[in-house]
PDB file of C-alpha atoms in Angstrom:
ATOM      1  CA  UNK A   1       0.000   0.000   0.000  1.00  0.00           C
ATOM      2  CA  UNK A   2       1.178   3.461  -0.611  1.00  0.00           C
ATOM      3  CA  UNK A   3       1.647   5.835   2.588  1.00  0.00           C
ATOM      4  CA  UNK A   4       3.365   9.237   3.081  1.00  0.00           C
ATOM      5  CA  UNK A   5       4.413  10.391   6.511  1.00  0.00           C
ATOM      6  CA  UNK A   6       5.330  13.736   7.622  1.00  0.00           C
ATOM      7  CA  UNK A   7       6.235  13.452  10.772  1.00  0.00           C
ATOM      8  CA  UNK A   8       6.753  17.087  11.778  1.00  0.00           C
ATOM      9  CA  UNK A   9       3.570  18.213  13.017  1.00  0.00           C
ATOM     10  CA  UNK A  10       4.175  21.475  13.377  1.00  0.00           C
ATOM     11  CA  UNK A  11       7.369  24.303  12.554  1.00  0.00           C
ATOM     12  CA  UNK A  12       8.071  27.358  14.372  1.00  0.00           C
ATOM     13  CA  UNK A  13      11.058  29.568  12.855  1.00  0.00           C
ATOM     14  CA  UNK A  14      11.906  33.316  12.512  1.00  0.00           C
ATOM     15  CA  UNK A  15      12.013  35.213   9.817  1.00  0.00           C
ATOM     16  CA  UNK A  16      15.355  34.438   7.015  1.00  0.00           C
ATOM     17  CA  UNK A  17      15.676  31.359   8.777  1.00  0.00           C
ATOM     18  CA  UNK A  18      16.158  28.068   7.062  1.00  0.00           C
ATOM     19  CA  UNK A  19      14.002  25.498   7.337  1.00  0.00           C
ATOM     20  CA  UNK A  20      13.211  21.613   6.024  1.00  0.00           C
ATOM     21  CA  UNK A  21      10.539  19.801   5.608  1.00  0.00           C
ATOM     22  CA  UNK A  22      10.772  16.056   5.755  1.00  0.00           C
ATOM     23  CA  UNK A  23       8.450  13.226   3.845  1.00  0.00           C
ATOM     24  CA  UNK A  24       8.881   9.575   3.855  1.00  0.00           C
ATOM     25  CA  UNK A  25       7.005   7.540   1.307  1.00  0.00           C
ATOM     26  CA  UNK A  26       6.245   4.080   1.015  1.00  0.00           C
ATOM     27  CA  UNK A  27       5.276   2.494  -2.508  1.00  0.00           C
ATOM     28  CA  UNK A  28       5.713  -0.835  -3.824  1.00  0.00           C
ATOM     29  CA  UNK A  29       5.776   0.284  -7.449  1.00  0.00           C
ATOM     30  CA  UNK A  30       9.411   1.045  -9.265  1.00  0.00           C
ATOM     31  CA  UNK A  31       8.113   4.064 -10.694  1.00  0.00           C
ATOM     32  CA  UNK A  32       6.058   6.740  -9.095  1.00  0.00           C
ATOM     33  CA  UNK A  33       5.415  10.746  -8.700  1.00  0.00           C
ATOM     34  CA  UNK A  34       6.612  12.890  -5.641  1.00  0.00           C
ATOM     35  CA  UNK A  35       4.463  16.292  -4.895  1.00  0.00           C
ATOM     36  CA  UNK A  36       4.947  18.867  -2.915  1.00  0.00           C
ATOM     37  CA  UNK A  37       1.383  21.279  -1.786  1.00  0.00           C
ATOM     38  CA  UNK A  38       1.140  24.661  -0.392  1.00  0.00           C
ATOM     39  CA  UNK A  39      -1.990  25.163   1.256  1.00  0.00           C
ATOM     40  CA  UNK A  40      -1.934  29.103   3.153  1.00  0.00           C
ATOM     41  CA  UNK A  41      -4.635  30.516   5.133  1.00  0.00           C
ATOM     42  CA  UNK A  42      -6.875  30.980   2.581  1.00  0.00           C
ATOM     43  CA  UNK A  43      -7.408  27.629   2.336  1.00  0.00           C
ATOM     44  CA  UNK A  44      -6.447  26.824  -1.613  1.00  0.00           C
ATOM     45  CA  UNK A  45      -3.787  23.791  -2.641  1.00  0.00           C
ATOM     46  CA  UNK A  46      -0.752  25.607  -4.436  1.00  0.00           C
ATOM     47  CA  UNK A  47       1.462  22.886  -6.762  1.00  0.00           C
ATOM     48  CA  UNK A  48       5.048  23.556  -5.891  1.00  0.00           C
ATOM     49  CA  UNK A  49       6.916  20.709  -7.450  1.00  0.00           C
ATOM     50  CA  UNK A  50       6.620  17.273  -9.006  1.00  0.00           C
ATOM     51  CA  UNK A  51       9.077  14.829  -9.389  1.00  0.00           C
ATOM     52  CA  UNK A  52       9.603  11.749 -11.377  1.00  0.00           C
ATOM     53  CA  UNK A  53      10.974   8.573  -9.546  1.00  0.00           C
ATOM     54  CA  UNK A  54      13.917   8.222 -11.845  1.00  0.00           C
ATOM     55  CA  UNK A  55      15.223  11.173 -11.610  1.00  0.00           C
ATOM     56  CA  UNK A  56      16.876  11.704  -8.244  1.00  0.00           C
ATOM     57  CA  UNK A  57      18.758  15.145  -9.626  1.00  0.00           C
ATOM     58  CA  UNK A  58      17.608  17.358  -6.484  1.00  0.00           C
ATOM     59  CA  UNK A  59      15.993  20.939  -7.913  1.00  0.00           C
ATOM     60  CA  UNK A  60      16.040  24.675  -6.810  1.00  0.00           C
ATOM     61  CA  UNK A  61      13.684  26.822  -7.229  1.00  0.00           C
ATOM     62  CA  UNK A  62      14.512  30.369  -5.786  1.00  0.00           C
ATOM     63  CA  UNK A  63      14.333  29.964  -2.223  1.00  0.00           C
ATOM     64  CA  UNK A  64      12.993  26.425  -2.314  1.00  0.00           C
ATOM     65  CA  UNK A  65      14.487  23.075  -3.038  1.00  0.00           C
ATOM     66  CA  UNK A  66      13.899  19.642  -2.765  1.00  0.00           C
ATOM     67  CA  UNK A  67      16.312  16.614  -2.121  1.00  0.00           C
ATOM     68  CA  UNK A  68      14.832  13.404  -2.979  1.00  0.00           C
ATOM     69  CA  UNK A  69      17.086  10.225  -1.856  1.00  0.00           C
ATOM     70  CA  UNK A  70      15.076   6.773  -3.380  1.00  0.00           C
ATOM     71  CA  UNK A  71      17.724   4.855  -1.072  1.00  0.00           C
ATOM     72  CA  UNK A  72      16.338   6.189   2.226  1.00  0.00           C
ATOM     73  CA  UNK A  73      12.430   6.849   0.240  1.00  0.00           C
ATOM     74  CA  UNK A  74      12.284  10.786   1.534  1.00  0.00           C
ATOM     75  CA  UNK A  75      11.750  13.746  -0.547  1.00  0.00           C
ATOM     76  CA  UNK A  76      12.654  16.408   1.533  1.00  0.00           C
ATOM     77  CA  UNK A  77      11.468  20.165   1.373  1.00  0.00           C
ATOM     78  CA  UNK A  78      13.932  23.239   2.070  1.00  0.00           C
ATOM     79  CA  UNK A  79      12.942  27.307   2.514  1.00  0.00           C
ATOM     80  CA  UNK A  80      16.027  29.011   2.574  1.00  0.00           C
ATOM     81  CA  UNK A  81      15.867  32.259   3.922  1.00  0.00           C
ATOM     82  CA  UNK A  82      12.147  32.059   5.330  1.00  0.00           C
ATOM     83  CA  UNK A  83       9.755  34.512   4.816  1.00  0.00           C
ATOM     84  CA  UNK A  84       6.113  35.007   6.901  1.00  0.00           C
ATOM     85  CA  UNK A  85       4.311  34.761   3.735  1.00  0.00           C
ATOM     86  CA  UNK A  86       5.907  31.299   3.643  1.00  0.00           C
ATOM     87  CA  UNK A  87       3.557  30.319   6.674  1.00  0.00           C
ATOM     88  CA  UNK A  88       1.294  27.190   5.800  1.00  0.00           C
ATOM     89  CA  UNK A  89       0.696  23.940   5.551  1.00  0.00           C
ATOM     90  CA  UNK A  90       2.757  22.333   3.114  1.00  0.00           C
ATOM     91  CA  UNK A  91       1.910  18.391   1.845  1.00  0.00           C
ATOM     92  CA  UNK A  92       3.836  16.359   0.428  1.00  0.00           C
ATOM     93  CA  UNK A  93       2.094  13.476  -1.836  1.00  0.00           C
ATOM     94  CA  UNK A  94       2.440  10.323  -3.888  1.00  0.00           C
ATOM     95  CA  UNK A  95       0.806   9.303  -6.834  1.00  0.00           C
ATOM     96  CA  UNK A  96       1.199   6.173  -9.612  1.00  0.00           C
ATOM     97  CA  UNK A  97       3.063   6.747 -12.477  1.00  0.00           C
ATOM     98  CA  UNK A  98       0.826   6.466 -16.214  1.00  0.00           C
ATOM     99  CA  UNK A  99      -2.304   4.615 -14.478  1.00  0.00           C
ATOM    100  CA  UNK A 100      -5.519   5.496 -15.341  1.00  0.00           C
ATOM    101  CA  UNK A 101      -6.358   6.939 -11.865  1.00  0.00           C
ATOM    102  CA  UNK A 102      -2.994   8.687 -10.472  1.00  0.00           C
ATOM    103  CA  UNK A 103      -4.732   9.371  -7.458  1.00  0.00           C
ATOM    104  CA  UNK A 104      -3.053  11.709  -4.890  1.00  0.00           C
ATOM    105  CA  UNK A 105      -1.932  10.126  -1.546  1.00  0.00           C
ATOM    106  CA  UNK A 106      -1.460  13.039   0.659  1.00  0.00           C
ATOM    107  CA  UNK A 107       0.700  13.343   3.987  1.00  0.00           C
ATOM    108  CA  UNK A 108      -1.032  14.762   7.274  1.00  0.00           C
ATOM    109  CA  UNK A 109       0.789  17.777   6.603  1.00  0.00           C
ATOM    110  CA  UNK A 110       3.440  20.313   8.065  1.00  0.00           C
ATOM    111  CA  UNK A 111       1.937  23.553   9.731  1.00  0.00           C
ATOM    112  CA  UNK A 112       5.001  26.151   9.317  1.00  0.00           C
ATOM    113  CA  UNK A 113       4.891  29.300  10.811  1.00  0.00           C
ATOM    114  CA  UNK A 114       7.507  32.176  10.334  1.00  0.00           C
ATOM    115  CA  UNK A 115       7.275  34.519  12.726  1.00  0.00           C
ATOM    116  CA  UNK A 116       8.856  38.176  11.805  1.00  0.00           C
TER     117      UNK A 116
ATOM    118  CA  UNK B   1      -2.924  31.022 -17.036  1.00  0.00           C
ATOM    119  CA  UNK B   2      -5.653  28.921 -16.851  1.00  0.00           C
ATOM    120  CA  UNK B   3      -7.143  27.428 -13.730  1.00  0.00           C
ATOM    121  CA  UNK B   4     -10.129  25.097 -11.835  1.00  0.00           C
ATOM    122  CA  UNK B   5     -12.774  27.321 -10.336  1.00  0.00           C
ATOM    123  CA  UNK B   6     -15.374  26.095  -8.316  1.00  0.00           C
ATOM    124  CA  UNK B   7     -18.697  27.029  -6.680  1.00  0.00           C
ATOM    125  CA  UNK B   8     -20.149  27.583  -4.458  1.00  0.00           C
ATOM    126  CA  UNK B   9     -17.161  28.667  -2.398  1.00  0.00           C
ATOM    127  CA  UNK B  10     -19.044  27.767   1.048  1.00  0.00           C
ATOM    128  CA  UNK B  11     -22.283  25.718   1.360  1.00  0.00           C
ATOM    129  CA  UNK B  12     -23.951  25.663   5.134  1.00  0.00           C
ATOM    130  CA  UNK B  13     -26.993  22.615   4.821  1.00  0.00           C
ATOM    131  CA  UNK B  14     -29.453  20.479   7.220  1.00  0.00           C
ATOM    132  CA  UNK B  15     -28.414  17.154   8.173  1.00  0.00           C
ATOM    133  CA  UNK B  16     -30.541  14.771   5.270  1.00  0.00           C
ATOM    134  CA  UNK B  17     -30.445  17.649   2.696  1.00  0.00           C
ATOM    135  CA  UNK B  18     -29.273  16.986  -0.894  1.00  0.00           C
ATOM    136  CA  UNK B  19     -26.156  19.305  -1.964  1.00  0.00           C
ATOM    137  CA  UNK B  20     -24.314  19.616  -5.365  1.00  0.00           C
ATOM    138  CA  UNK B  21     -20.929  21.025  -5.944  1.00  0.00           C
ATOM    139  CA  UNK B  22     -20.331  21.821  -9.111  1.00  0.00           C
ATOM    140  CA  UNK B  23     -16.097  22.270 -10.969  1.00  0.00           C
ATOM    141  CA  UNK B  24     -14.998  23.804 -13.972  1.00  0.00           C
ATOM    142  CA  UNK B  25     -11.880  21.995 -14.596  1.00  0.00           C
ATOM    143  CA  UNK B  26      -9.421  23.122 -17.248  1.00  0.00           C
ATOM    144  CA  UNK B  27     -10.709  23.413 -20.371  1.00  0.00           C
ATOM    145  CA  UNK B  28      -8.640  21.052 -22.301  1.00  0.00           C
ATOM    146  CA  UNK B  29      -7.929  18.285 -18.987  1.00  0.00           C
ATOM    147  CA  UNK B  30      -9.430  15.075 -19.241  1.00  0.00           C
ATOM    148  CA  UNK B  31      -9.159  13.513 -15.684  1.00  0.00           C
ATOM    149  CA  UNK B  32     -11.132  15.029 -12.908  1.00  0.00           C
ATOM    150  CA  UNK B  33     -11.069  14.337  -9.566  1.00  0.00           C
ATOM    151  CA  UNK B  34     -12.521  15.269  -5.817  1.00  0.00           C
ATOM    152  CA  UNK B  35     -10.741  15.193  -2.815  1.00  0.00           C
ATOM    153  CA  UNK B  36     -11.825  15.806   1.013  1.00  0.00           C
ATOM    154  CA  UNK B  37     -10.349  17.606   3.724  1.00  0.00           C
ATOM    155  CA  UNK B  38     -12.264  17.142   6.852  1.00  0.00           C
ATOM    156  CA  UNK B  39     -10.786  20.412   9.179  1.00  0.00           C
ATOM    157  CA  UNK B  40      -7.002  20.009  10.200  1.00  0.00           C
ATOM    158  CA  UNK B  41      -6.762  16.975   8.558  1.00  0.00           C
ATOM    159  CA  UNK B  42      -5.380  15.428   5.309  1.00  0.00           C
ATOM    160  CA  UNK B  43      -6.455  15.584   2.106  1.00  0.00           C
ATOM    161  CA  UNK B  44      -8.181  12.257   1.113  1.00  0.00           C
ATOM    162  CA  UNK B  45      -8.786  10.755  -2.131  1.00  0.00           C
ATOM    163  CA  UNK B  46     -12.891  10.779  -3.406  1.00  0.00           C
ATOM    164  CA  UNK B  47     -12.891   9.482  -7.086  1.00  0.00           C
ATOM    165  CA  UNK B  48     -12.059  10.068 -10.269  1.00  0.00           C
ATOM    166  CA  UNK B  49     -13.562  10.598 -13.359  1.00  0.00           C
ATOM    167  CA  UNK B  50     -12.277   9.939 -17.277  1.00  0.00           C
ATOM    168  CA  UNK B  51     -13.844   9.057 -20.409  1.00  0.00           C
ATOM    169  CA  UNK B  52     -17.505   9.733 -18.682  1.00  0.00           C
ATOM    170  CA  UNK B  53     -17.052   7.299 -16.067  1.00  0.00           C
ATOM    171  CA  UNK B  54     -15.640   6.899 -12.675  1.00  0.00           C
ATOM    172  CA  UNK B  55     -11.947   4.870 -13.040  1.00  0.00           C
ATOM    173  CA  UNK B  56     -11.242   4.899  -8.870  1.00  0.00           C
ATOM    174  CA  UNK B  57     -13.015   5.173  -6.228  1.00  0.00           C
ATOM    175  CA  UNK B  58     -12.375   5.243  -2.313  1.00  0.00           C
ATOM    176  CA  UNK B  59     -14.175   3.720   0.748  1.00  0.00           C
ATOM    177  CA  UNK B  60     -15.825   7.316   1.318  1.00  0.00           C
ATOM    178  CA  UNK B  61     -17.149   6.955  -1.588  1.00  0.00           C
ATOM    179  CA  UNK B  62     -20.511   5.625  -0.760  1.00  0.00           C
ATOM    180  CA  UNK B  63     -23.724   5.287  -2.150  1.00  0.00           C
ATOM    181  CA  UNK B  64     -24.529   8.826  -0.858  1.00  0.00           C
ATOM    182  CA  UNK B  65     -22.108  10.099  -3.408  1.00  0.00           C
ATOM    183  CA  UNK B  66     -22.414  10.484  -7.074  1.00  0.00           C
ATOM    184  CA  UNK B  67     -20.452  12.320  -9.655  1.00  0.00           C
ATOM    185  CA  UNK B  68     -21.279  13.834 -13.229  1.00  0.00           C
ATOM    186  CA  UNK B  69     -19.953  15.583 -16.134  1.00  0.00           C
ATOM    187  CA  UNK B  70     -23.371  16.705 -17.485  1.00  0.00           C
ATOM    188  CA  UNK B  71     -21.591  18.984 -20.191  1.00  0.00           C
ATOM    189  CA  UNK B  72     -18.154  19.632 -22.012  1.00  0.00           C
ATOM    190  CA  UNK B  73     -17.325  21.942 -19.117  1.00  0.00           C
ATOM    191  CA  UNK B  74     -18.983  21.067 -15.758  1.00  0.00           C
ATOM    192  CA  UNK B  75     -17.753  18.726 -13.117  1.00  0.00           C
ATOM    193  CA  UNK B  76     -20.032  17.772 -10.453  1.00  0.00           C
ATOM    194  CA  UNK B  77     -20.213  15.945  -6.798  1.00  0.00           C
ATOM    195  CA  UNK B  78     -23.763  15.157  -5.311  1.00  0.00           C
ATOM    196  CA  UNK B  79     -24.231  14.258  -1.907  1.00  0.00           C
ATOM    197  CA  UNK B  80     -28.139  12.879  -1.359  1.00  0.00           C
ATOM    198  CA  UNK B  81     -28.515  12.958   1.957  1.00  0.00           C
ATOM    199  CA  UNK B  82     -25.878  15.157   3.535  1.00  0.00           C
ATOM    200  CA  UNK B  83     -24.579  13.616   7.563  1.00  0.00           C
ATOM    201  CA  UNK B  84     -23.056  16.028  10.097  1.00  0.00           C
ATOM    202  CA  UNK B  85     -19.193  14.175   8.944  1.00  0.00           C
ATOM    203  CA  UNK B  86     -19.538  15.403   5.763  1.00  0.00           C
ATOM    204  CA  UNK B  87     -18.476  18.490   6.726  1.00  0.00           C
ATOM    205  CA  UNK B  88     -15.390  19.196   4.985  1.00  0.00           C
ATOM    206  CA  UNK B  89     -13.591  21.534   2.322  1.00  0.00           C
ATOM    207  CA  UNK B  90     -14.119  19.381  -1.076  1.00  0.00           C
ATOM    208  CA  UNK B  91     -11.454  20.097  -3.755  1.00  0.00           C
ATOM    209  CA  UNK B  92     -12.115  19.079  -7.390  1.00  0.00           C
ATOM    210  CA  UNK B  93      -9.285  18.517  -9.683  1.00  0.00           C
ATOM    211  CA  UNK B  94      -8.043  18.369 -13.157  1.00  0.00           C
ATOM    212  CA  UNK B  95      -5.049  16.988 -14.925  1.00  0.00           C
ATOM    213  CA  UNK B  96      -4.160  16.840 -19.112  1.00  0.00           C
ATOM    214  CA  UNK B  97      -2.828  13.487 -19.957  1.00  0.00           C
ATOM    215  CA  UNK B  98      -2.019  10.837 -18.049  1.00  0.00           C
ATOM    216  CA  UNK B  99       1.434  12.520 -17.005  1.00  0.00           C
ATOM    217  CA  UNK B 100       0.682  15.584 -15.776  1.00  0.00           C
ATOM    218  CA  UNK B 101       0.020  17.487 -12.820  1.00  0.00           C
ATOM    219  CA  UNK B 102      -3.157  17.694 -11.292  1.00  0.00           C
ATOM    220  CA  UNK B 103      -4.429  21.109 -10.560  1.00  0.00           C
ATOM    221  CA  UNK B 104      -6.646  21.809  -7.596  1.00  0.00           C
ATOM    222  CA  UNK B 105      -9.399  24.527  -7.203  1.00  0.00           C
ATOM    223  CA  UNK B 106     -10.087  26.482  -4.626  1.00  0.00           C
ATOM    224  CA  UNK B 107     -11.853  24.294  -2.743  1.00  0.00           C
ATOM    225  CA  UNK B 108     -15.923  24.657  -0.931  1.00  0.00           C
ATOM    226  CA  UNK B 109     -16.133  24.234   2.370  1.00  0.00           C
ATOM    227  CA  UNK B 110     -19.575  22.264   2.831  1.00  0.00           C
ATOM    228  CA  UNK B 111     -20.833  22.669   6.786  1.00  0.00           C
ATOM    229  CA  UNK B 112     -23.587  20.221   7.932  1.00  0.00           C
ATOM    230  CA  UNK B 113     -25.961  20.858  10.801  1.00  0.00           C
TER     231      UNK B 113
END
């Protein structure tokens, strides 16, 4: 069965901080998708980043990046420099790879907060 | 750039009552989708939809539940006789092809009483 874990509940960091996200996965299939969500206040899931399974190359995106390591199954979530509009809960999900379905599997979910 | 919009963007109802959210997913997207966040919790997998018919469904899925694309634009969830644990935001989605992304509205948060 496919699970995700994010195991920090909650983050508390000041402002230009840096700060990581973790995510653990489970899967049983060879090839799969990694997300990353931003969900702020407001309510609304933001897309940040998708990532194939074969291709561990890690990515950075401004002040975000993402280290995925298949060996150890996490795909890990950086802020560098933290900002308070950078407070939310951020998911981090798994999904097949070319079924029909692709269904998300989402984490619980990691409620940052960046405090000025 | 082109997004999923969805209506109503809150929806308070009685305990038994009927309710239909309706999704315009992106115009050109051929797999739709609706999730459930129950407050403070994860987002959980609904069903999906492609090629007029549902391809996945989960256990919360019930019989109370039905889905429909009545036109080339519309995406909708019915719930016939709404409990107080439906209560939830309900996101629709959309995705292209079968490698893509799926893009999520903005979500309606649905409060039974």
């Amino acid at each position: 069965a496919q699970k995700v874990t994010q195991a920090q509940t909650e983050i508390s960091v000041v402002e230009k901080e840096d700060v990581t996200l973790d995510c653990v996965y489970e899967t049983r299939d060879t090839t799969y998708y990694l997300f990353w969500y931003k969900q702020p206040p407001s309510g609304e899931l933001v897309f940040l980043i998708r990532r194939n399974s074969f291709d561990e190359q890690n990515e950075i995106s401004g002040r975000y990046s993402w280290n995925f390591q298949k060996s150890t199954s996490s795909f890990n979530f950086t802020i560098t420099a933290s900002q308070v509009v950078d407070s939310a809960v951020y998911f981090c999900a798994l999904s097949d790879y070319g079924g029909a379905t692709n269904k998300l599997i989402f984490g619980t979910g990691t409620l940052l907060a960046v405090q000025p | 750039e082109p997004e999923v919009t969805q209506t109503p963007s809150h929806q308070v109802t009685q305990m038994g009552q009927e309710v239909i959210l309706r999704c315009v997913p992106i115009s050109n997207h051929l797999y739709f989708y609706w999730y459930r966040q129950i407050l403070g919790q994860k987002v959980e997998f609904l069903v999906s939809f492609y090629n007029n018919e549902i391809s996945e469904k989960s256990e919360i899925f019930d019989d109370q539940f039905s889905v429909e694309r009545p036109d080339g634009s519309n995406f909708t969830l019915k719930i016939r006789s709404t409990k107080l644990e439906d209560s939830a935001m309900y996101f629709c989605a959309s995705r292209g092809t079968e490698k893509e992304t799926q893009y999520f509205g903005p979500g309606t948060r649905l409060l039974v009483l």
